[in-house]
């Protein structure tokens, strides 16, 4: 167990239970069942996904779910106007009800890493890049479809960051389910790695990295996936940097605890997901990097504690 925990929910907007959009029934659970988890399903029933996608049980369903894990939401500029995040509940969640208090263990784990990330990057961004840091607009906890500056977000997209509104979107319960499915277990440090990875995309946004990548992808679409991989691995490396810093500050319980984060990084490698879902590996389709790459870059950051070592672009391109 890491010691990175907090009950302070400042910076968090909690819109869970405020979906307003009916139809999901029950309000408690997810709009679908994850294949292979819990309630029967046996590969028969399809999974209804937004946009009319119908994924068959089992394998295909997982592919659809996983395609966007840790998705860097680069749609901001290209995503057709984005309607300036018009419907964003900016502040409506928390300011209406007062400050968010992080009560459950998972909430405290996430709030703890939020504050650690904010503190780390406040000093590290000027130190290593000569650039001022700004916090994400908010960290939004959600559990149903919602409007974001990058279009409609849904729980099954996994955790994501939207550069257009600078919000980190987390469905906490779903994050744990994904972790269970991919890594086989949940752990606090693995969850903190996920949050730190999304924060890494925020850092890339401040530094203008993802804007450059988006431009490069448009200039050379044949390398679009490789650019995406480099961007994702860099976010892994940035996550490693922060967790390495936490380790140096004595906030991990033991030297081996970092294995929890490594297991998570490996679990979401494109090759691991492909093997799990389609039984073979297709490197051309990678968008996030292999298990080995994700582990390697996480550890590069962890060991160096220097984000300027996260030059994933020279390796991948
Ligand atoms: Zn990502």
CSV table of C-alpha atoms and ligand atoms in Angstrom, one decimal:
chain,number,residue,atom,x,y,z
A,1,UNK,CA,0.0,0.0,0.0
A,2,UNK,CA,1.3,3.4,-0.9
A,3,UNK,CA,1.2,6.1,1.6
A,4,UNK,CA,-0.1,8.5,-1.1
A,5,UNK,CA,-3.6,9.1,0.2
A,6,UNK,CA,-5.8,12.0,0.9
A,7,UNK,CA,-9.3,12.9,2.0
A,8,UNK,CA,-9.0,16.3,0.4
A,9,UNK,CA,-11.1,16.4,-2.8
A,10,UNK,CA,-10.3,19.9,-3.9
A,11,UNK,CA,-9.7,19.8,-7.6
A,12,UNK,CA,-12.3,17.0,-8.0
A,13,UNK,CA,-15.7,17.4,-9.5
A,14,UNK,CA,-18.0,14.5,-8.7
A,15,UNK,CA,-20.8,14.1,-11.2
A,16,UNK,CA,-21.6,10.5,-10.4
A,17,UNK,CA,-25.2,9.7,-10.0
A,18,UNK,CA,-26.1,12.9,-11.9
A,19,UNK,CA,-26.3,11.3,-15.3
A,20,UNK,CA,-29.8,12.7,-15.9
A,21,UNK,CA,-29.9,10.6,-19.1
A,22,UNK,CA,-32.3,7.9,-18.2
A,23,UNK,CA,-32.5,4.5,-19.8
A,24,UNK,CA,-29.6,2.9,-18.1
A,25,UNK,CA,-31.8,1.4,-15.5
A,26,UNK,CA,-30.9,0.9,-11.9
A,27,UNK,CA,-28.4,3.6,-11.7
A,28,UNK,CA,-26.1,1.4,-9.7
A,29,UNK,CA,-24.2,-0.5,-12.3
A,30,UNK,CA,-22.6,-0.2,-15.7
A,31,UNK,CA,-24.5,0.0,-18.9
A,32,UNK,CA,-23.1,-3.3,-19.8
A,33,UNK,CA,-21.4,-6.4,-18.5
A,34,UNK,CA,-17.8,-6.9,-19.0
A,35,UNK,CA,-17.2,-10.2,-20.8
A,36,UNK,CA,-15.8,-12.8,-18.7
A,37,UNK,CA,-16.5,-11.0,-15.5
A,38,UNK,CA,-19.1,-12.1,-13.1
A,39,UNK,CA,-22.6,-12.6,-14.3
A,40,UNK,CA,-22.8,-15.4,-16.8
A,41,UNK,CA,-23.0,-14.2,-20.3
A,42,UNK,CA,-21.2,-17.2,-21.6
A,43,UNK,CA,-20.2,-15.5,-24.8
A,44,UNK,CA,-23.8,-15.3,-26.1
A,45,UNK,CA,-25.2,-12.0,-25.3
A,46,UNK,CA,-24.0,-9.0,-27.2
A,47,UNK,CA,-23.0,-5.8,-25.6
A,48,UNK,CA,-24.7,-2.6,-26.6
A,49,UNK,CA,-22.3,0.2,-27.1
A,50,UNK,CA,-23.0,3.8,-27.9
A,51,UNK,CA,-23.1,4.6,-31.5
A,52,UNK,CA,-24.9,1.4,-32.3
A,53,UNK,CA,-21.9,-0.8,-32.0
A,54,UNK,CA,-22.9,-4.2,-31.1
A,55,UNK,CA,-20.0,-6.3,-29.8
A,56,UNK,CA,-20.5,-10.0,-29.4
A,57,UNK,CA,-19.7,-11.5,-26.1
A,58,UNK,CA,-16.2,-12.3,-25.0
A,59,UNK,CA,-13.4,-11.5,-27.2
A,60,UNK,CA,-14.8,-8.9,-29.5
A,61,UNK,CA,-16.4,-7.1,-26.6
A,62,UNK,CA,-13.1,-6.7,-24.9
A,63,UNK,CA,-11.5,-5.4,-28.0
A,64,UNK,CA,-14.0,-2.6,-28.3
A,65,UNK,CA,-13.6,-1.8,-24.6
A,66,UNK,CA,-9.8,-1.9,-24.7
A,67,UNK,CA,-9.3,0.0,-27.9
A,68,UNK,CA,-9.5,3.2,-26.0
A,69,UNK,CA,-7.9,2.4,-22.7
A,70,UNK,CA,-5.8,5.3,-21.7
A,71,UNK,CA,-6.9,7.0,-24.9
A,72,UNK,CA,-5.2,10.3,-25.5
A,73,UNK,CA,-8.0,12.5,-26.5
A,74,UNK,CA,-6.5,14.3,-29.3
A,75,UNK,CA,-9.8,15.2,-30.9
A,76,UNK,CA,-9.6,18.7,-29.4
A,77,UNK,CA,-8.5,20.5,-32.5
A,78,UNK,CA,-9.7,18.1,-35.1
A,79,UNK,CA,-12.9,17.0,-33.5
A,80,UNK,CA,-15.2,19.3,-35.3
A,81,UNK,CA,-15.6,22.4,-33.3
A,82,UNK,CA,-15.9,20.7,-30.0
A,83,UNK,CA,-18.6,23.3,-29.2
A,84,UNK,CA,-16.3,24.8,-26.6
A,85,UNK,CA,-17.2,22.3,-24.0
A,86,UNK,CA,-20.6,24.1,-23.9
A,87,UNK,CA,-22.3,21.6,-21.7
A,88,UNK,CA,-19.5,21.1,-19.3
A,89,UNK,CA,-20.6,20.9,-15.7
A,90,UNK,CA,-17.5,22.8,-14.8
A,91,UNK,CA,-17.8,23.2,-11.2
A,92,UNK,CA,-21.5,22.3,-11.1
A,93,UNK,CA,-20.7,19.0,-9.5
A,94,UNK,CA,-18.6,20.1,-6.6
A,95,UNK,CA,-19.4,23.7,-6.2
A,96,UNK,CA,-23.1,23.0,-5.9
A,97,UNK,CA,-22.5,20.6,-3.1
A,98,UNK,CA,-19.5,22.0,-1.5
A,99,UNK,CA,-16.0,20.5,-1.7
A,100,UNK,CA,-15.7,16.8,-2.6
A,101,UNK,CA,-14.6,14.7,0.3
A,102,UNK,CA,-12.7,11.6,-0.6
A,103,UNK,CA,-14.1,8.9,1.6
A,104,UNK,CA,-13.8,5.4,0.2
A,105,UNK,CA,-10.4,3.8,0.0
A,106,UNK,CA,-10.3,4.1,-3.8
A,107,UNK,CA,-11.3,7.8,-3.6
A,108,UNK,CA,-8.5,8.5,-1.1
A,109,UNK,CA,-6.0,6.7,-3.3
A,110,UNK,CA,-7.0,8.8,-6.3
A,111,UNK,CA,-7.2,12.0,-4.3
A,112,UNK,CA,-3.8,11.3,-2.8
A,113,UNK,CA,-2.1,10.9,-6.2
A,114,UNK,CA,-3.9,14.0,-7.5
A,115,UNK,CA,-2.3,16.2,-4.9
A,116,UNK,CA,1.0,14.5,-5.3
A,117,UNK,CA,1.0,15.0,-9.0
A,118,UNK,CA,0.0,18.6,-8.7
A,119,UNK,CA,2.8,19.3,-6.2
A,120,UNK,CA,5.4,17.4,-8.2
A,121,UNK,CA,4.7,19.1,-11.5
A,122,UNK,CA,4.4,22.5,-10.0
A,123,UNK,CA,8.1,22.4,-9.2
A,124,UNK,CA,9.2,19.9,-11.9
A,125,UNK,CA,7.8,21.7,-15.0
A,126,UNK,CA,9.7,24.9,-14.4
A,127,UNK,CA,12.8,23.0,-13.2
A,128,UNK,CA,13.1,20.7,-16.1
A,129,UNK,CA,11.4,22.5,-18.9
A,130,UNK,CA,11.3,26.2,-17.9
A,131,UNK,CA,7.6,26.2,-18.2
A,132,UNK,CA,5.0,27.2,-15.7
A,133,UNK,CA,2.6,24.5,-14.5
A,134,UNK,CA,-1.2,24.8,-14.3
A,135,UNK,CA,-3.4,22.2,-12.8
A,136,UNK,CA,-6.0,20.4,-14.9
A,137,UNK,CA,-9.3,22.3,-14.9
A,138,UNK,CA,-10.6,19.5,-12.7
A,139,UNK,CA,-10.5,15.8,-12.1
A,140,UNK,CA,-14.0,14.6,-12.9
A,141,UNK,CA,-15.5,11.5,-11.5
A,142,UNK,CA,-18.2,10.2,-13.7
A,143,UNK,CA,-20.3,7.0,-14.1
A,144,UNK,CA,-22.4,7.7,-17.2
A,145,UNK,CA,-22.2,9.2,-20.6
A,146,UNK,CA,-21.3,12.9,-20.4
A,147,UNK,CA,-20.3,15.8,-22.6
A,148,UNK,CA,-16.7,16.8,-22.6
A,149,UNK,CA,-14.7,19.3,-24.6
A,150,UNK,CA,-13.7,16.3,-26.8
A,151,UNK,CA,-17.1,15.0,-27.5
A,152,UNK,CA,-19.3,12.5,-25.6
A,153,UNK,CA,-17.4,10.5,-23.1
A,154,UNK,CA,-18.6,7.2,-21.7
A,155,UNK,CA,-17.5,5.0,-18.9
A,156,UNK,CA,-16.4,2.2,-21.3
A,157,UNK,CA,-13.8,4.5,-22.8
A,158,UNK,CA,-11.7,3.9,-19.7
A,159,UNK,CA,-9.9,6.8,-18.0
A,160,UNK,CA,-9.1,9.6,-20.3
A,161,UNK,CA,-7.8,13.2,-20.6
A,162,UNK,CA,-9.3,15.8,-22.8
A,163,UNK,CA,-6.9,18.5,-23.9
A,164,UNK,CA,-9.6,20.8,-25.1
A,165,UNK,CA,-11.1,21.3,-21.6
A,166,UNK,CA,-8.0,20.1,-19.7
A,167,UNK,CA,-10.0,17.7,-17.6
A,168,UNK,CA,-9.0,14.2,-16.4
A,169,UNK,CA,-12.0,12.0,-16.6
A,170,UNK,CA,-12.1,9.0,-14.3
A,171,UNK,CA,-14.8,6.4,-13.8
A,172,UNK,CA,-13.4,5.0,-10.6
A,173,UNK,CA,-15.3,1.8,-10.4
A,174,UNK,CA,-14.8,1.0,-14.1
A,175,UNK,CA,-11.1,1.7,-13.7
A,176,UNK,CA,-10.9,-1.0,-11.1
A,177,UNK,CA,-12.8,-3.4,-13.3
A,178,UNK,CA,-10.5,-2.9,-16.2
A,179,UNK,CA,-7.5,-3.4,-14.0
A,180,UNK,CA,-9.0,-6.6,-12.7
A,181,UNK,CA,-9.6,-7.8,-16.2
A,182,UNK,CA,-6.2,-6.9,-17.5
A,183,UNK,CA,-3.9,-7.4,-14.6
A,184,UNK,CA,-5.9,-9.9,-12.7
A,185,UNK,CA,-5.9,-7.9,-9.5
A,186,UNK,CA,-6.2,-4.4,-8.3
A,187,UNK,CA,-3.7,-2.4,-6.3
A,188,UNK,CA,-3.5,1.2,-5.1
A,189,UNK,CA,-0.2,1.9,-6.9
A,190,UNK,CA,-1.6,0.5,-10.2
A,191,UNK,CA,-4.5,2.8,-9.9
A,192,UNK,CA,-2.2,5.7,-9.1
A,193,UNK,CA,-0.1,4.8,-12.2
A,194,UNK,CA,-3.2,5.1,-14.3
A,195,UNK,CA,-4.0,8.6,-12.9
A,196,UNK,CA,-0.4,9.6,-13.3
A,197,UNK,CA,-0.5,8.5,-16.9
A,198,UNK,CA,-3.5,10.7,-17.6
A,199,UNK,CA,-1.7,13.5,-15.9
A,200,UNK,CA,1.2,12.9,-18.2
A,201,UNK,CA,-1.1,13.8,-21.1
A,202,UNK,CA,-1.9,17.0,-19.3
A,203,UNK,CA,1.8,17.8,-19.1
A,204,UNK,CA,2.1,17.0,-22.8
A,205,UNK,CA,-0.7,19.4,-23.4
A,206,UNK,CA,1.0,22.2,-21.4
A,207,UNK,CA,4.2,21.5,-23.3
A,208,UNK,CA,2.4,21.5,-26.6
A,209,UNK,CA,3.6,18.0,-27.4
A,210,UNK,CA,0.2,16.5,-28.3
A,211,UNK,CA,-0.5,19.5,-30.6
A,212,UNK,CA,2.8,18.8,-32.4
A,213,UNK,CA,2.0,15.1,-32.6
A,214,UNK,CA,-1.4,15.8,-34.0
A,215,UNK,CA,0.1,18.0,-36.7
A,216,UNK,CA,2.7,15.4,-37.5
A,217,UNK,CA,0.0,12.7,-37.7
A,218,UNK,CA,-1.9,14.8,-40.2
A,219,UNK,CA,1.3,15.5,-42.2
A,220,UNK,CA,2.2,11.8,-42.3
A,221,UNK,CA,-0.8,9.6,-41.7
A,222,UNK,CA,1.3,6.5,-42.4
A,223,UNK,CA,3.1,7.1,-39.1
A,224,UNK,CA,0.0,8.1,-37.1
A,225,UNK,CA,0.0,5.0,-34.9
A,226,UNK,CA,3.7,5.3,-34.2
A,227,UNK,CA,3.2,8.9,-33.1
A,228,UNK,CA,0.4,7.7,-30.9
A,229,UNK,CA,2.6,5.0,-29.4
A,230,UNK,CA,5.4,7.6,-28.7
A,231,UNK,CA,2.9,9.9,-27.0
A,232,UNK,CA,1.5,7.1,-24.8
A,233,UNK,CA,4.9,5.7,-23.8
A,234,UNK,CA,5.9,9.2,-22.9
A,235,UNK,CA,2.9,9.5,-20.6
A,236,UNK,CA,4.0,6.2,-19.0
A,237,UNK,CA,7.4,7.6,-18.6
A,238,UNK,CA,6.1,10.7,-16.9
A,239,UNK,CA,4.0,8.5,-14.6
A,240,UNK,CA,7.2,6.6,-13.8
A,241,UNK,CA,9.0,9.9,-13.0
A,242,UNK,CA,6.4,10.9,-10.4
A,243,UNK,CA,6.1,7.5,-8.8
A,244,UNK,CA,9.9,7.3,-8.7
A,245,UNK,CA,9.8,10.7,-6.9
A,246,UNK,CA,7.3,9.3,-4.4
A,247,UNK,CA,9.5,6.3,-3.9
A,248,UNK,CA,12.5,8.6,-3.2
A,249,UNK,CA,10.4,10.3,-0.6
A,250,UNK,CA,9.6,7.1,1.2
A,251,UNK,CA,6.0,6.9,0.2
A,252,UNK,CA,6.1,3.3,-1.1
A,253,UNK,CA,5.9,0.6,1.4
A,254,UNK,CA,8.8,-1.4,-0.1
A,255,UNK,CA,11.1,-1.6,-3.0
A,256,UNK,CA,9.0,-4.3,-4.6
A,257,UNK,CA,5.8,-2.3,-4.5
A,258,UNK,CA,6.6,-0.7,-7.8
A,259,UNK,CA,6.0,-4.1,-9.3
A,260,UNK,CA,2.3,-3.3,-9.0
A,261,UNK,CA,2.6,-0.4,-11.3
A,262,UNK,CA,4.8,-2.4,-13.7
A,263,UNK,CA,2.2,-5.2,-13.8
A,264,UNK,CA,-0.4,-2.6,-14.7
A,265,UNK,CA,1.8,-1.1,-17.4
A,266,UNK,CA,2.5,-4.5,-18.9
A,267,UNK,CA,-1.2,-5.5,-18.7
A,268,UNK,CA,-2.2,-2.7,-20.9
A,269,UNK,CA,0.4,-3.3,-23.5
A,270,UNK,CA,-1.0,-3.6,-27.0
A,271,UNK,CA,0.5,-7.0,-27.6
A,272,UNK,CA,-0.9,-8.3,-24.3
A,273,UNK,CA,-4.4,-7.0,-25.1
A,274,UNK,CA,-4.2,-8.4,-28.7
A,275,UNK,CA,-3.2,-11.8,-27.5
A,276,UNK,CA,-6.0,-11.7,-24.9
A,277,UNK,CA,-8.6,-10.6,-27.4
A,278,UNK,CA,-7.7,-11.8,-30.8
A,279,UNK,CA,-5.0,-14.4,-30.2
A,280,UNK,CA,-2.4,-12.9,-32.4
A,281,UNK,CA,-0.3,-9.8,-32.5
A,282,UNK,CA,-0.6,-7.1,-35.2
A,283,UNK,CA,2.0,-4.5,-34.5
A,284,UNK,CA,0.8,-2.1,-37.2
A,285,UNK,CA,-2.4,-1.6,-35.2
A,286,UNK,CA,-0.6,-0.6,-32.0
A,287,UNK,CA,-1.5,2.7,-30.5
A,288,UNK,CA,0.0,2.5,-27.0
A,289,UNK,CA,3.1,0.3,-27.3
A,290,UNK,CA,3.9,-3.2,-26.3
A,291,UNK,CA,4.0,-4.5,-22.7
A,292,UNK,CA,7.8,-4.5,-22.8
A,293,UNK,CA,7.8,-0.9,-24.1
A,294,UNK,CA,5.4,0.3,-21.5
A,295,UNK,CA,7.3,-1.3,-18.7
A,296,UNK,CA,10.6,-0.1,-20.0
A,297,UNK,CA,9.5,3.5,-20.3
A,298,UNK,CA,7.7,3.5,-17.0
A,299,UNK,CA,11.0,2.3,-15.4
A,300,UNK,CA,13.0,4.8,-17.4
A,301,UNK,CA,11.1,7.6,-15.7
A,302,UNK,CA,11.0,5.8,-12.3
A,303,UNK,CA,14.8,5.4,-12.3
A,304,UNK,CA,15.8,8.8,-13.7
A,305,UNK,CA,13.1,10.9,-11.9
A,306,UNK,CA,13.9,13.3,-14.8
A,307,UNK,CA,11.1,13.9,-17.3
A,308,UNK,CA,13.6,15.1,-19.9
A,309,UNK,CA,14.7,11.4,-20.2
A,310,UNK,CA,11.3,10.5,-21.6
A,311,UNK,CA,12.3,10.9,-25.2
A,312,UNK,CA,10.1,8.2,-26.6
A,313,UNK,CA,9.8,9.8,-30.0
A,314,UNK,CA,13.4,9.1,-31.0
A,315,UNK,CA,12.8,5.4,-30.2
A,316,UNK,CA,9.5,4.9,-31.8
A,317,UNK,CA,9.8,7.0,-34.9
B,1,LIG,ZN1,-2.7,7.6,-22.6
